[in-house]
Short mmCIF file of C-alpha atoms in Angstrom, two decimals:
data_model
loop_
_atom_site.label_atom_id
_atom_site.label_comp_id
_atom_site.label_asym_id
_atom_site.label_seq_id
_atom_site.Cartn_x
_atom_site.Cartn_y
_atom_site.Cartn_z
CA UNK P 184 0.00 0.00 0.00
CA UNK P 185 1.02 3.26 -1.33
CA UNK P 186 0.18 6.26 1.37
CA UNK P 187 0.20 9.59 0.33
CA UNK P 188 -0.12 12.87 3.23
CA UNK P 189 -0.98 16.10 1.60
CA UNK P 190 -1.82 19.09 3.14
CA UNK P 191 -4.21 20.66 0.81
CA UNK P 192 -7.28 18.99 -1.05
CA UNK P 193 -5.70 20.65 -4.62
CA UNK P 194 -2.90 18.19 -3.95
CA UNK P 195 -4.79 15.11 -2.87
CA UNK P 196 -7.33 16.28 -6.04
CA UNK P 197 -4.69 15.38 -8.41
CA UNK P 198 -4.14 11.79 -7.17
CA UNK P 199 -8.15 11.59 -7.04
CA UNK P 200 -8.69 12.43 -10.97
CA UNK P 201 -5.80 10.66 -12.21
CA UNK P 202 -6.86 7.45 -9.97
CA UNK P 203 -10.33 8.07 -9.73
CA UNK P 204 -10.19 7.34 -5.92
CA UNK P 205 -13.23 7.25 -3.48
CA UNK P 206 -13.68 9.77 -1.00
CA UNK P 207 -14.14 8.88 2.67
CA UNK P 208 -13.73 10.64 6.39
CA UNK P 209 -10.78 8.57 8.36
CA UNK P 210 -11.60 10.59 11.72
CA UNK P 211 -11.09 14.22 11.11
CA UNK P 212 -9.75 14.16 7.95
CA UNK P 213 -10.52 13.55 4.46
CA UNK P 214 -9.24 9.95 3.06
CA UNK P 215 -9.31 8.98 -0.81
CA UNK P 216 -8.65 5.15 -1.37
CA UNK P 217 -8.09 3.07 -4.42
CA UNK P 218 -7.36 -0.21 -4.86
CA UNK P 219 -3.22 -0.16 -3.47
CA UNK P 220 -3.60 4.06 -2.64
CA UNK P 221 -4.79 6.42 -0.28
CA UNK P 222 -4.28 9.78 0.12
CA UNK P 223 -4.79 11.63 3.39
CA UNK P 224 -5.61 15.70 3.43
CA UNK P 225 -3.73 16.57 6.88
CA UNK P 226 -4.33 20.74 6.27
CA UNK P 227 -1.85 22.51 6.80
CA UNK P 228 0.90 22.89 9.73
CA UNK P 229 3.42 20.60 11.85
CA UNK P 230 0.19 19.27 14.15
CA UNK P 231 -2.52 18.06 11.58
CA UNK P 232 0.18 16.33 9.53
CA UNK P 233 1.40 14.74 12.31
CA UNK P 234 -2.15 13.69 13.56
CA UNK P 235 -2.89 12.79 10.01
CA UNK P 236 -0.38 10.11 9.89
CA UNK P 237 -0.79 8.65 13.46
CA UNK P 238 -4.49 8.18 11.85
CA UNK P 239 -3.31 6.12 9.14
CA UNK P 240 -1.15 4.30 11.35
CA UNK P 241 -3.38 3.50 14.11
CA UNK P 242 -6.54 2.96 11.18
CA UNK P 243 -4.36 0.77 8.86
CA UNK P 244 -1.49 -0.97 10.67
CA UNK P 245 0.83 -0.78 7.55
CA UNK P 246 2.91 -3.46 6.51
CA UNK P 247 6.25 -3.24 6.47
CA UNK P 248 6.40 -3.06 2.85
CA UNK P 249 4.18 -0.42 2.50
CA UNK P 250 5.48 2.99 1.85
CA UNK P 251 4.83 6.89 3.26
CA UNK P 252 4.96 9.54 1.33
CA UNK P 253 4.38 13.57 1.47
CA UNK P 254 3.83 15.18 -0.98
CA UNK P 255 3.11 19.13 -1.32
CA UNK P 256 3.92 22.16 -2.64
CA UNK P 257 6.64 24.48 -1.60
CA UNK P 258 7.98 28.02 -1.92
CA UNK P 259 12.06 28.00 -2.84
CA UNK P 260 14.98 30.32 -3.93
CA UNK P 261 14.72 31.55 -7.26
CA UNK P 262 17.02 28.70 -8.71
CA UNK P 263 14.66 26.23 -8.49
CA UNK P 264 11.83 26.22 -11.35
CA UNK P 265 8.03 26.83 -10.46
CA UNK P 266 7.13 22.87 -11.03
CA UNK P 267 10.49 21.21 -9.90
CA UNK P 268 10.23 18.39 -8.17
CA UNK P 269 12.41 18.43 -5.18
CA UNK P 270 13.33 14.85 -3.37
CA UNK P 271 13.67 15.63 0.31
CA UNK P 272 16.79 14.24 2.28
CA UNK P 273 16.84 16.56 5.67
CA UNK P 274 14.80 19.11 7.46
CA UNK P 275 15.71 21.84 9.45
CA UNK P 276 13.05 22.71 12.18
CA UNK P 277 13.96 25.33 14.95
CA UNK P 278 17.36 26.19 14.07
CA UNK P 279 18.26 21.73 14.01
CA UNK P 280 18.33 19.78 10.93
CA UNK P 281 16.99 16.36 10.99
CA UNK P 282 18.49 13.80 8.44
CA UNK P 283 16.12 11.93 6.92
CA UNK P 284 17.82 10.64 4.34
CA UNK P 285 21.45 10.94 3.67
CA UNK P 286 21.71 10.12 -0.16
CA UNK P 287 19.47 12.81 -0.73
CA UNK P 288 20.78 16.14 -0.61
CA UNK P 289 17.83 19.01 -0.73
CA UNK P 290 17.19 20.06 2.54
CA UNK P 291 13.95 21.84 3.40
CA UNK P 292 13.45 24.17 6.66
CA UNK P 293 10.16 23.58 7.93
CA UNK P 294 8.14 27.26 9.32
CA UNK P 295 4.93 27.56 11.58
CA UNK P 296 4.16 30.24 9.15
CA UNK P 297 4.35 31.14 5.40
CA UNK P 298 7.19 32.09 4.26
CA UNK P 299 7.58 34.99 2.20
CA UNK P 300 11.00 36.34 1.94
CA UNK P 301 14.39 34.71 0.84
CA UNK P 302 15.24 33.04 4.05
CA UNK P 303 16.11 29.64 3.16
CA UNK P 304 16.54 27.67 0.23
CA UNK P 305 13.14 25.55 0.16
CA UNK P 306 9.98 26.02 2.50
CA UNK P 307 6.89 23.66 3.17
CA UNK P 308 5.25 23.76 6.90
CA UNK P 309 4.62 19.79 7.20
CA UNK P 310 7.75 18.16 6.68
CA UNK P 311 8.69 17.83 10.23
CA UNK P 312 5.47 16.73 11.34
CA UNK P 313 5.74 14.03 8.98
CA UNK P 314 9.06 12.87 9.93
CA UNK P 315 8.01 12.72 13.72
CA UNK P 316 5.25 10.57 12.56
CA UNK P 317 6.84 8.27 10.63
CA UNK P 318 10.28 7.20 12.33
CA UNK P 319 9.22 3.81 12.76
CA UNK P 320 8.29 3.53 8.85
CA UNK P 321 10.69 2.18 7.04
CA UNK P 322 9.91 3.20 3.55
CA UNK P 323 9.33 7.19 3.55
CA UNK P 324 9.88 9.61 1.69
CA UNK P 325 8.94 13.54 1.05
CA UNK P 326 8.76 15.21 -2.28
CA UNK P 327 7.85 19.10 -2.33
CA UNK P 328 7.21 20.57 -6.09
CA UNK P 329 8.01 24.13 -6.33
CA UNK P 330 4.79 26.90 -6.49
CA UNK P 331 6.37 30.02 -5.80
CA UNK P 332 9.79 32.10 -5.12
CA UNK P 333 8.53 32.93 -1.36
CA UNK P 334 5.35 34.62 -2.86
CA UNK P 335 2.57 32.17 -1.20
CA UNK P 336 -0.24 34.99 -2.28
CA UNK P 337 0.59 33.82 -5.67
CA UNK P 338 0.23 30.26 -5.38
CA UNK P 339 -3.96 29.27 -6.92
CA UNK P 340 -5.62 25.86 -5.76
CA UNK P 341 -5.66 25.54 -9.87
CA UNK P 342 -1.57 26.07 -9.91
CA UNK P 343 -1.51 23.63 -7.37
CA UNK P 344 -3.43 20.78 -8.25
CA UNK P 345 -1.77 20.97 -11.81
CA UNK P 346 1.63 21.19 -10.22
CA UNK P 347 1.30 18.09 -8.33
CA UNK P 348 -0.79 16.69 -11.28
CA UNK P 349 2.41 16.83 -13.21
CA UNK P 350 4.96 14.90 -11.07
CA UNK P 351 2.47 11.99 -10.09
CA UNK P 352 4.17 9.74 -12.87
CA UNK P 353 7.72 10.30 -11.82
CA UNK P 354 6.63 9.72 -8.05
CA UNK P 355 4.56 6.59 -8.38
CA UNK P 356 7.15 5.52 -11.00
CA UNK P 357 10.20 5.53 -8.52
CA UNK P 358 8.74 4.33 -5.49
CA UNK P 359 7.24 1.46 -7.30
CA UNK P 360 10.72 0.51 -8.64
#
């Protein structure tokens, strides 16, 4: 089983129309299934994602094969392209980066709040929640695309479903390999 943590319903939309998955409630949050799929809307910030993936945990006692992902948007410096997909290998939260995998060398810092000025090189504000959650899966991972230069007032739920809509091929592609 494939599952998929997004904080916004644009993201999770583009795994629904390309799969055509069911919509159900899994506690508080929204849950779209298929067949070897589900995708989880957390909303947004360090807590819900967190809570969203204790959910699946405690609903669907994964198997060890089974694999974790998130997968959002993100603001980032201005050399990375608007639609780059960006494989996650560490976190910095509070001034401490958290390795999360050491072959992979973006590393996101992970803010309470939007960001919307050049601090950092990439931005989302769920990774760390998801890493907390998920130290005792095996198989995780976290892929941000890029939706905007630090200018979240420009990012559309349109821009962001077809942003993720775009890299769902390369995604399911290479963790099914």
């Amino acid at each position: 089983m494939l599952y998929i943590v997004t904080a916004l319903k644009p993201e999770a939309q583009a795994f629904v129309d390309k799969y055509r998955l069911s919509k159900t409630k899994c506690d508080n949050f929204t849950l779209f299934s298929g067949e070897n799929l589900k995708v989880i809307v957390s909303g947004i910030g360090i807590e819900n994602t967190k809570n969203a993936v204790r959910t699946l945990i405690e609903k669907f006692a994964p198997a060890n094969n089974d694999t974790f992902i998130n997968i959002g948007i993100c603001g980032a410096d201005k050399r990375y392209k608007i639609g780059e997909l960006l494989e996650i290998g560490s976190i910095v939260y509070k001034e401490k980066k958290y390795m999360f995998d050491e072959n992979i060398s973006h590393t996101i810092t992970c803010k309470e709040i939007e960001v919307s000025e050049n601090i950092c090189d990439i931005a989302d504000m769920e990774s760390f929640g998801f890493y907390t959650a998920t130290k005792e899966i095996k198989n995780r991972c976290i892929y941000k695309v890029v939706s905007d230069h630090f200018e979240p007032n420009r990012v559309t739920k349109e821009g962001t479903k077809k942003l993720i809509f775009e890299i769902i091929d390369k995604v399911i592609k290479e963790e099914r390999a």
